[in-house]
mmCIF file of C-alpha atoms in Angstrom:
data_model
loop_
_atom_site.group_PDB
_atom_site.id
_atom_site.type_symbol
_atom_site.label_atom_id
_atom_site.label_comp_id
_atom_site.label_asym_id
_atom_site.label_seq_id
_atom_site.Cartn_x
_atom_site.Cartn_y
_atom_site.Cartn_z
ATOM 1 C CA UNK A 1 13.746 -17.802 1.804
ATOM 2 C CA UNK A 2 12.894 -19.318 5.045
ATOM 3 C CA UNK A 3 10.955 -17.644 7.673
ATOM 4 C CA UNK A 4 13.675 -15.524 10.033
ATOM 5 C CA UNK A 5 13.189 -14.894 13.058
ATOM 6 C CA UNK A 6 12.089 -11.230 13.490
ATOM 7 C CA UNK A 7 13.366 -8.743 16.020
ATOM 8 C CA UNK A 8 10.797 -7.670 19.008
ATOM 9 C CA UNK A 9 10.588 -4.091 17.994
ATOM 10 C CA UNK A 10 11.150 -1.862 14.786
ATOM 11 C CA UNK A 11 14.026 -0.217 14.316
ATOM 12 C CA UNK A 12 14.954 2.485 10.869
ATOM 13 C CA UNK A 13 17.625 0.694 8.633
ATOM 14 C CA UNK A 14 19.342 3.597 6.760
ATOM 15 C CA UNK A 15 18.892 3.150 2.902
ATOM 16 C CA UNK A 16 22.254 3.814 2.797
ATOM 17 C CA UNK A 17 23.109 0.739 3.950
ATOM 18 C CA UNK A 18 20.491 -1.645 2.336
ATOM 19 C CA UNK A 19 22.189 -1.931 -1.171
ATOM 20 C CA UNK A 20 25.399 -3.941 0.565
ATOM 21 C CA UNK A 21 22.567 -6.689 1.839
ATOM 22 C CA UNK A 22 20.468 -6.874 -1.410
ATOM 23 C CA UNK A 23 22.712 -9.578 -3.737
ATOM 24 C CA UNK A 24 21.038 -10.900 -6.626
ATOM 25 C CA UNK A 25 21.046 -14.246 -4.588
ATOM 26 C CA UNK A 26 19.226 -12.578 -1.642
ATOM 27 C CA UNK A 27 16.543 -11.101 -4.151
ATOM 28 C CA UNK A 28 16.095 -14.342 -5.773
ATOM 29 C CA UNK A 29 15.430 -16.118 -2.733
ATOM 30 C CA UNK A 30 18.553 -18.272 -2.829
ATOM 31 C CA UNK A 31 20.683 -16.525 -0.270
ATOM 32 C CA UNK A 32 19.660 -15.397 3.605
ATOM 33 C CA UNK A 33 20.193 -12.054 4.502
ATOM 34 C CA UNK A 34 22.845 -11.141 7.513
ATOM 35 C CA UNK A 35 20.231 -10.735 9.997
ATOM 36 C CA UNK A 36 23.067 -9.534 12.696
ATOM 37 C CA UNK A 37 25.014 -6.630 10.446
ATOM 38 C CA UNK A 38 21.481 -5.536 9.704
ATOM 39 C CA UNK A 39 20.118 -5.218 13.336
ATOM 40 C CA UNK A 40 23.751 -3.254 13.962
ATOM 41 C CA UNK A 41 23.171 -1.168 11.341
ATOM 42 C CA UNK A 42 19.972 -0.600 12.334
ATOM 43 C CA UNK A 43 18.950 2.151 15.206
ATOM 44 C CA UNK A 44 16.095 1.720 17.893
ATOM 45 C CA UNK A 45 13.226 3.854 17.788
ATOM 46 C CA UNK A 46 13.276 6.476 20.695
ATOM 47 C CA UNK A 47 9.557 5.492 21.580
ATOM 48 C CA UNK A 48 8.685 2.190 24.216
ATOM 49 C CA UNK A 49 4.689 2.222 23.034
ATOM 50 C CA UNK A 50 3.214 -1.217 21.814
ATOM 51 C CA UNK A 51 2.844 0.073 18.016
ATOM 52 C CA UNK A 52 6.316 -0.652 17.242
ATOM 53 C CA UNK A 53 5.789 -4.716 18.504
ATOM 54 C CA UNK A 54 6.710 -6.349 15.196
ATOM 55 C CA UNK A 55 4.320 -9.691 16.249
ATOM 56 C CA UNK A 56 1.204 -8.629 15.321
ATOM 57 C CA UNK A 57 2.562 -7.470 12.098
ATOM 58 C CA UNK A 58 4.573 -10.663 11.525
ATOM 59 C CA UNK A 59 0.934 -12.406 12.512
ATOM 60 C CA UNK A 60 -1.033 -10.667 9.451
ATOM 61 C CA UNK A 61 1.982 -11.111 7.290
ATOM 62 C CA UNK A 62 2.277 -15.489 7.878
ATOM 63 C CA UNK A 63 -1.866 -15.320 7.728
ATOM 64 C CA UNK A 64 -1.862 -13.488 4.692
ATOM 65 C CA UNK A 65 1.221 -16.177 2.700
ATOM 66 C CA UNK A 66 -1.463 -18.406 4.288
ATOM 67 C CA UNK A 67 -4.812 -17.238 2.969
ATOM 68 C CA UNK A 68 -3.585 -16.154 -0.641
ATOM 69 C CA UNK A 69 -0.816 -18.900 -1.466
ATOM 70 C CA UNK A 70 -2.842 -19.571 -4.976
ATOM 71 C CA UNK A 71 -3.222 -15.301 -5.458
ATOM 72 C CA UNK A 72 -0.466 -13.330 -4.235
ATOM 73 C CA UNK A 73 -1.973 -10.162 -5.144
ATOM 74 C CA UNK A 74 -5.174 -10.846 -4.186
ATOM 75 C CA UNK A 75 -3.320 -10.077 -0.609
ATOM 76 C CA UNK A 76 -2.967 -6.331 -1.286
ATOM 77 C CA UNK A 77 -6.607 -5.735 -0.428
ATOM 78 C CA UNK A 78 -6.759 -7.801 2.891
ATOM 79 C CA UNK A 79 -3.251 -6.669 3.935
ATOM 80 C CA UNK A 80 -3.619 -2.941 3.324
ATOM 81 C CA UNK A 81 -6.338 -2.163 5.665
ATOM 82 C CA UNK A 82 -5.182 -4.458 8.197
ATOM 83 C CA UNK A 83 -1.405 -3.494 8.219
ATOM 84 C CA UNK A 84 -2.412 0.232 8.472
ATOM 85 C CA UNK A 85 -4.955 0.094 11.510
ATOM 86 C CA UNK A 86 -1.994 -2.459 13.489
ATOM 87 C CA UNK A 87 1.138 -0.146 12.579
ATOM 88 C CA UNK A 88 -0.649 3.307 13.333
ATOM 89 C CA UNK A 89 1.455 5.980 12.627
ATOM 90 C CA UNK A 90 1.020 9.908 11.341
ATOM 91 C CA UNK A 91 2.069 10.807 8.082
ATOM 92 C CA UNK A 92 5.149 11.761 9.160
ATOM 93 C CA UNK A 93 6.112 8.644 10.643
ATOM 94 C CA UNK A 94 5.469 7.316 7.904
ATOM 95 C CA UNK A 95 7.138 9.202 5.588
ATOM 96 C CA UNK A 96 10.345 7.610 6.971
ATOM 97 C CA UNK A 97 12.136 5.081 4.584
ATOM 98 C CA UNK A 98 14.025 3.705 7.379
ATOM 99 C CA UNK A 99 11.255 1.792 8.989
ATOM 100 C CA UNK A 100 10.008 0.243 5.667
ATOM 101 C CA UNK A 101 13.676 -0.928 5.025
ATOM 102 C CA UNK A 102 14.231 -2.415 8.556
ATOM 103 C CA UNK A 103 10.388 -4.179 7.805
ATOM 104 C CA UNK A 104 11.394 -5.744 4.962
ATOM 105 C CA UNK A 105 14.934 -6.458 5.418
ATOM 106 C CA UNK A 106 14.841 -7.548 8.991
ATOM 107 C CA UNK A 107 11.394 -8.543 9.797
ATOM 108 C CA UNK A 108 9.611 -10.161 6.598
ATOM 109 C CA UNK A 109 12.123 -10.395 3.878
ATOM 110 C CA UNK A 110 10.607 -13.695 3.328
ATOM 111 C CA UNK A 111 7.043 -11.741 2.382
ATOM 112 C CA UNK A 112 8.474 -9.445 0.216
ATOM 113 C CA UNK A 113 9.762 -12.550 -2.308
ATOM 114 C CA UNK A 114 6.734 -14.242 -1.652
ATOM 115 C CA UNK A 115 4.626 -11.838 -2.619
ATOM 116 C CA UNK A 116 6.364 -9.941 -5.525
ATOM 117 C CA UNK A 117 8.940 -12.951 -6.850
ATOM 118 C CA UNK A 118 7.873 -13.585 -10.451
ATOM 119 C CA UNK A 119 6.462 -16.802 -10.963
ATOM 120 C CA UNK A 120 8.678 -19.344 -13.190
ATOM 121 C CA UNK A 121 6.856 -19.580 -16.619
ATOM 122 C CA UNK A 122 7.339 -23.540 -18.650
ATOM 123 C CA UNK A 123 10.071 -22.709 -20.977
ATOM 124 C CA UNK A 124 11.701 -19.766 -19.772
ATOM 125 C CA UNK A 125 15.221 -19.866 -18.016
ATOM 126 C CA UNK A 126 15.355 -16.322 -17.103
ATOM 127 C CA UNK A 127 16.546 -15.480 -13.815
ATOM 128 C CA UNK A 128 14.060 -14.232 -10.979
ATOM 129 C CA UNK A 129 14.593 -11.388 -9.261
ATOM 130 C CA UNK A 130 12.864 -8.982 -6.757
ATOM 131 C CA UNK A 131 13.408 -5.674 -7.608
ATOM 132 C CA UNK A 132 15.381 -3.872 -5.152
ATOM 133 C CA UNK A 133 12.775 -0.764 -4.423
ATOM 134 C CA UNK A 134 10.590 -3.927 -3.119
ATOM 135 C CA UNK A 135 12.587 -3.744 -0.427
ATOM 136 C CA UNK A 136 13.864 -0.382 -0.192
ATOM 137 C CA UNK A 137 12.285 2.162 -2.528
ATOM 138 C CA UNK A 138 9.611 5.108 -2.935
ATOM 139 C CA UNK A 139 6.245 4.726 -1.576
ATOM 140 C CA UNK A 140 4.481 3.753 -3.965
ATOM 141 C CA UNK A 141 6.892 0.692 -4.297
ATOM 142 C CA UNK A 142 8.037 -0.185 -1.437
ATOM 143 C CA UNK A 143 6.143 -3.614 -0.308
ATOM 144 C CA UNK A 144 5.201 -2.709 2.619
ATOM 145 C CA UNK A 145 5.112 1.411 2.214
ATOM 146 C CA UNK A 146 2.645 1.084 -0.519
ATOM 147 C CA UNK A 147 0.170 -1.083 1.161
ATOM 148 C CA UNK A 148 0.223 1.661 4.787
ATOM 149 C CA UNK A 149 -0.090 4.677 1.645
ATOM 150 C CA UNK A 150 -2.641 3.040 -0.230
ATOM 151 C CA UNK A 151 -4.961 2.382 3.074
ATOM 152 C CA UNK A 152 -4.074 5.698 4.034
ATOM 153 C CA UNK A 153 -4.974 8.035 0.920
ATOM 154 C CA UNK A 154 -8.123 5.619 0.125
ATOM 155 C CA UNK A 155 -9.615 5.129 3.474
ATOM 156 C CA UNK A 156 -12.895 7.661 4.111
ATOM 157 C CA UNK A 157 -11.962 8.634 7.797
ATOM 158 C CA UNK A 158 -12.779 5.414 9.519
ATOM 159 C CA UNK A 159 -14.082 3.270 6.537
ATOM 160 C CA UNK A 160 -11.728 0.993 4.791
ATOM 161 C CA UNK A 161 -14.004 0.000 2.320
ATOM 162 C CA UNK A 162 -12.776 2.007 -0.397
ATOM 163 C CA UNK A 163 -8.856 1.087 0.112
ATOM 164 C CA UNK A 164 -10.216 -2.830 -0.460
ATOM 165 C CA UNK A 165 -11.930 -1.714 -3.551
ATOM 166 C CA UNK A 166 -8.674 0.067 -4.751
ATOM 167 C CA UNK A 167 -6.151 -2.302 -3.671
ATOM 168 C CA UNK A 168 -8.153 -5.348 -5.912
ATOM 169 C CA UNK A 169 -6.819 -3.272 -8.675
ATOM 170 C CA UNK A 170 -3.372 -3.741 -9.366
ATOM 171 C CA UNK A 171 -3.113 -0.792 -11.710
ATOM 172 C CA UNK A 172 -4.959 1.807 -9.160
ATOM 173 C CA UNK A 173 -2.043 1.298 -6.090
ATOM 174 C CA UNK A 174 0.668 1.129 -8.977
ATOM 175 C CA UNK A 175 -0.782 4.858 -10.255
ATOM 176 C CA UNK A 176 -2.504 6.472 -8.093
ATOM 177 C CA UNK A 177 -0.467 6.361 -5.206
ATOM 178 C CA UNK A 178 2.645 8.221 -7.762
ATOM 179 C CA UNK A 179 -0.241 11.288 -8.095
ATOM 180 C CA UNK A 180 -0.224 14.484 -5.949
ATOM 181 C CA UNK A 181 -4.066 14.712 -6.766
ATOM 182 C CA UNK A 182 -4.879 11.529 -4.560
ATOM 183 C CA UNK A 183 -3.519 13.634 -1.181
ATOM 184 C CA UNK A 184 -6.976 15.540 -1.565
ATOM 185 C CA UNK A 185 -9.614 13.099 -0.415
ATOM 186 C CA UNK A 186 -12.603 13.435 -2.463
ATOM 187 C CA UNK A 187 -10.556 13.197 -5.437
ATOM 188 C CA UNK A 188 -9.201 9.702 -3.832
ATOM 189 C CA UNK A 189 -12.407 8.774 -2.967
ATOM 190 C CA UNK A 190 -14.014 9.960 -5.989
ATOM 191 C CA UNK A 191 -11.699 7.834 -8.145
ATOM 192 C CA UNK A 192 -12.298 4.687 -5.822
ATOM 193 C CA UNK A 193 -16.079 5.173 -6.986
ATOM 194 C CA UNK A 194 -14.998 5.335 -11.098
ATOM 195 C CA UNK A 195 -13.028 2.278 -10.529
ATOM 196 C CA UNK A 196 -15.924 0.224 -8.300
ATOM 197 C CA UNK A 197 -18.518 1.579 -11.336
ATOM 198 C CA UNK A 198 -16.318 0.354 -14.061
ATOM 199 C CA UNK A 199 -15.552 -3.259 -12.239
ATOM 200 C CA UNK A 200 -19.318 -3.798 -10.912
ATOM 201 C CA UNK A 201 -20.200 -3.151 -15.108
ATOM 202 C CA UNK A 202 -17.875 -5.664 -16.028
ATOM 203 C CA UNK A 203 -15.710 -3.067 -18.073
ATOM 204 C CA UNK A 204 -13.234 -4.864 -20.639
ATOM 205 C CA UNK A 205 -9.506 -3.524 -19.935
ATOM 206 C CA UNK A 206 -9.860 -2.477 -16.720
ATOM 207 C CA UNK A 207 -6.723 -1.834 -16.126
ATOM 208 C CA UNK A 208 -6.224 0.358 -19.326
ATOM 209 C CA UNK A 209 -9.260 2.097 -18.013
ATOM 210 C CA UNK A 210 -7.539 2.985 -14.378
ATOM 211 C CA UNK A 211 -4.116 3.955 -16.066
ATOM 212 C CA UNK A 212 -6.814 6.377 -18.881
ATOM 213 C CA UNK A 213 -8.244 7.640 -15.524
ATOM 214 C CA UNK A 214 -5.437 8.391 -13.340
ATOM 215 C CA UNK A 215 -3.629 10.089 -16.562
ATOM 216 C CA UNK A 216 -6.685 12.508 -17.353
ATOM 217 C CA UNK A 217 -7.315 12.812 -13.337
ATOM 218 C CA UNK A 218 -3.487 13.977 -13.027
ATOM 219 C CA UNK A 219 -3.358 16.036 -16.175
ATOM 220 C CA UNK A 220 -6.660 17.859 -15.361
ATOM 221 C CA UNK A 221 -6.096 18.678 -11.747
ATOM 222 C CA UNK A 222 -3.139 21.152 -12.835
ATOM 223 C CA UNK A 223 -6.061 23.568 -13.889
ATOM 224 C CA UNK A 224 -9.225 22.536 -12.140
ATOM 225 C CA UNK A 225 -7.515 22.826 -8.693
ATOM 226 C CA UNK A 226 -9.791 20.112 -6.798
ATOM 227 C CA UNK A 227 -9.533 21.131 -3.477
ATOM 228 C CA UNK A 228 -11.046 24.717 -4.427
ATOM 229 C CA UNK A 229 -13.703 23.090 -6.884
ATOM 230 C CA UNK A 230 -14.508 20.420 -3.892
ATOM 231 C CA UNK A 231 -13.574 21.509 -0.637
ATOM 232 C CA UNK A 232 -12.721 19.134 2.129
ATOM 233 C CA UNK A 233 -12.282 19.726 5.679
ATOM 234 C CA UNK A 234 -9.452 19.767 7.375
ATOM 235 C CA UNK A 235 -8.732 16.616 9.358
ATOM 236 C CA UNK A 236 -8.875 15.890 13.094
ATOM 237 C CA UNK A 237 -5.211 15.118 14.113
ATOM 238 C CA UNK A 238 -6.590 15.015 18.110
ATOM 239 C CA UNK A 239 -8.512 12.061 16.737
ATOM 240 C CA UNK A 240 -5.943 10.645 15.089
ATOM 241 C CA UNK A 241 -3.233 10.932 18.249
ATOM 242 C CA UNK A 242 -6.057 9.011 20.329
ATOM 243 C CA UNK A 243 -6.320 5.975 17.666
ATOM 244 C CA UNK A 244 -2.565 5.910 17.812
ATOM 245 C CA UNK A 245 -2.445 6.335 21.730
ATOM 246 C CA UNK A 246 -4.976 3.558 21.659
ATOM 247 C CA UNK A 247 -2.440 0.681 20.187
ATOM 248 C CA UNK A 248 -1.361 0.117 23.821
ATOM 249 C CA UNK A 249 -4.222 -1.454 24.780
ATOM 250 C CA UNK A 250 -5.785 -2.400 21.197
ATOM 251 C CA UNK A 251 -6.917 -5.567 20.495
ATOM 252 C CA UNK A 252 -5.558 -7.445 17.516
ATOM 253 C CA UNK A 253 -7.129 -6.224 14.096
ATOM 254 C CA UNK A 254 -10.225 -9.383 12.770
ATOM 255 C CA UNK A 255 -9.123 -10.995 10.054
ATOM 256 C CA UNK A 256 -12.428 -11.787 8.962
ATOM 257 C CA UNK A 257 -13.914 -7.773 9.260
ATOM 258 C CA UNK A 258 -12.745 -4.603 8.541
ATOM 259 C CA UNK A 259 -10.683 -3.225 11.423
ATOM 260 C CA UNK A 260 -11.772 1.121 12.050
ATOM 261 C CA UNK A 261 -9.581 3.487 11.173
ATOM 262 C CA UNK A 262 -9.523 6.612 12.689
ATOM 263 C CA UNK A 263 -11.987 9.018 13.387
ATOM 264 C CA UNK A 264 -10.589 12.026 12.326
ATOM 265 C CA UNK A 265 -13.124 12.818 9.646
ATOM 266 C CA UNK A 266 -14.775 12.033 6.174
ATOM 267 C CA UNK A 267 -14.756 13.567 2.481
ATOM 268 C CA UNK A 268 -17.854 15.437 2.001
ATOM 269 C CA UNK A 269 -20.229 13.815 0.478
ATOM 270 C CA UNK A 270 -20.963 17.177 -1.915
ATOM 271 C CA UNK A 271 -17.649 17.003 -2.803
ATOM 272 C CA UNK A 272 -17.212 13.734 -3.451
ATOM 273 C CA UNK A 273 -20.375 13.338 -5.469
ATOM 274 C CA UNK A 274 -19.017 16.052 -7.279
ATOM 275 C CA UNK A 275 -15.734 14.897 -8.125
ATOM 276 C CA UNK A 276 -17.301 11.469 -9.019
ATOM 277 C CA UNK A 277 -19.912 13.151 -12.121
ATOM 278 C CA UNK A 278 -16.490 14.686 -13.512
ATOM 279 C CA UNK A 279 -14.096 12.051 -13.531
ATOM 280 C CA UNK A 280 -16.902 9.569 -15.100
ATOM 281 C CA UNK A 281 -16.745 12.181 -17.861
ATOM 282 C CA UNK A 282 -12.945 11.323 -17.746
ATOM 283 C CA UNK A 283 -12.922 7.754 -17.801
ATOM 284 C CA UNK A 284 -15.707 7.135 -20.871
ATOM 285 C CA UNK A 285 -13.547 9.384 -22.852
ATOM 286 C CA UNK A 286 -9.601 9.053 -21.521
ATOM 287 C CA UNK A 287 -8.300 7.038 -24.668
ATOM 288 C CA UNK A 288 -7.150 3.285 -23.987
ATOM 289 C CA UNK A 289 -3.005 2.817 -24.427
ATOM 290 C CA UNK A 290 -2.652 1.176 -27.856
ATOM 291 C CA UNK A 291 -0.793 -2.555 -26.616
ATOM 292 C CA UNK A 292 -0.307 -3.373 -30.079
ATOM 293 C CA UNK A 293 1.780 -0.122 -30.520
ATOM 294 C CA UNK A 294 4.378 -1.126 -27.693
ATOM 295 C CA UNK A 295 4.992 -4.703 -29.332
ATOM 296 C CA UNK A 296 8.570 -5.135 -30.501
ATOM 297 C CA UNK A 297 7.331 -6.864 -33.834
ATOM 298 C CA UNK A 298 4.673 -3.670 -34.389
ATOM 299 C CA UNK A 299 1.863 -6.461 -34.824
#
């Protein structure tokens, strides 16, 4: 899909309306979508402030195509960070489908395909597609959504170090970020520190090892109760309106560093360290999913 040329400002594109502009041609990449029924379908957002400039979003999005051409998903881990600190929003905000459907559809359809269009295997015909909640979906689908959620629940107040560390794993955004347990940080946090241990030991089947650990994570926090067994402090939301009242004057997020999030607080460290002892315990005895078992031949 070529590059289009995005609108100045964000807008929310109802969902309602997205499934008339997603043809299989349009999620294959062969077909452009109608940039001017979606901007009339789309509303403005009743706020002038810079944060909702789409060009310093459209700026991380070509450098990012740029930087990772040979590893698309090596992007998740630069891009989240960077995406949430430019497009600073409360959880509310963000909550809002609308605005991740007018990103993708209207402002960087073309990073969407790029990033989550199957590559072509020699010897196989089948068609490509991008699957629709790509473009317009739950959170912890979404293209863009996921990335701004994943930075979100992983960050440690203003430290983005831990959402790199999760987002190099494919299979911690893709389940984590479905759990209810990951809204309490230290159990976010905590996880982050599993998954860093098991890639810094070299652990075989990492990914199996993240699904085993999210599984026993989820399945044990409906009796432990984590936020009674580690306590975490309430966050500062005045801290978090100034960060957001600061994107008017901002500069643009280094590509090359870690931007800061905001300050509005860290896990405790008790807590965390805590949380991190038990789920270990998890994770070196969580049983691995048998692959052989889901092969349609049963070899």
């Amino acid at each position: 899909m070529i590059r289009p040329e995005a609108p100045e400002r964000l807008a929310a594109l109802p969902s309602a309306a997205v499934s008339a502009y997603l043809s299989s041609g349009v999620r294959a990449g062969r077909e452009q979508l109608p940039r001017v029924a979606i901007l009339r379908a789309s509303t403005a957002i009743p706020d002038d402030s810079a944060r909702w400039d789409t060009a310093p979003i459209r700026e991380l999005l070509d450098e990012a195509m740029y930087r990772f051409a040979g590893s698309r998903a090596d992007a998740d881990a630069w891009l989240a960070p960077r995406l949430h600190a430019t497009l600073r929003m409360t959880r509310a905000e963000a909550a809002r489908p609308e605005l991740w459907n007018f990103l993708a559809l209207a402002v960087a359809p073309d990073y969407v395909l790029w990033r989550h269009l199957a590559v072509r295997e020699a010897g196989h015909d089948t068609a490509r597609l991008v699957s629709t909640p790509r473009f317009s979906g739950p959170h912890h689908t979404q293209a863009f959504a996921r990335l701004w959620w994943a930075a979100e629940m992983f960050r440690d107040g203003h430290d983005y170090r831990p959402v790199e560390i999760a987002c190099g794993t494919q299979d911690m955004i893709n389940t984590a970020l479905r759990l209810d347990a990951i809204d309490h940080k230290p159990t976010a946090l905590a996880m982050v520190r599993v998954l860093k241990g098991l890639a810094d030991s070299r652990a075989t089947r990492l990914g199996d090892r993240v699904n085993a650990l999210c599984t026993a994570v989820n399945a044990a926090g409906s009796t432990l109760m984590y936020d009674v067994i580690a306590p975490h402090d309430a966050p500062d939301h005045g801290a978090l309106a100034r960060w957001i009242e600061e994107s008017e004057f901002a500069p643009a997020v280094p590509w090359d560093q870690l931007p800061d999030g905001p300050e509005d607080g860290t896990a405790r460290r008790s807590s965390l360290d805590l949380l991190t002892v038990m789920f270990e315990r998890f994770s070196s005895a969580a049983p691995l999913r048998d692959r052989a078992r889901a092969r349609p031949d049963g070899s």
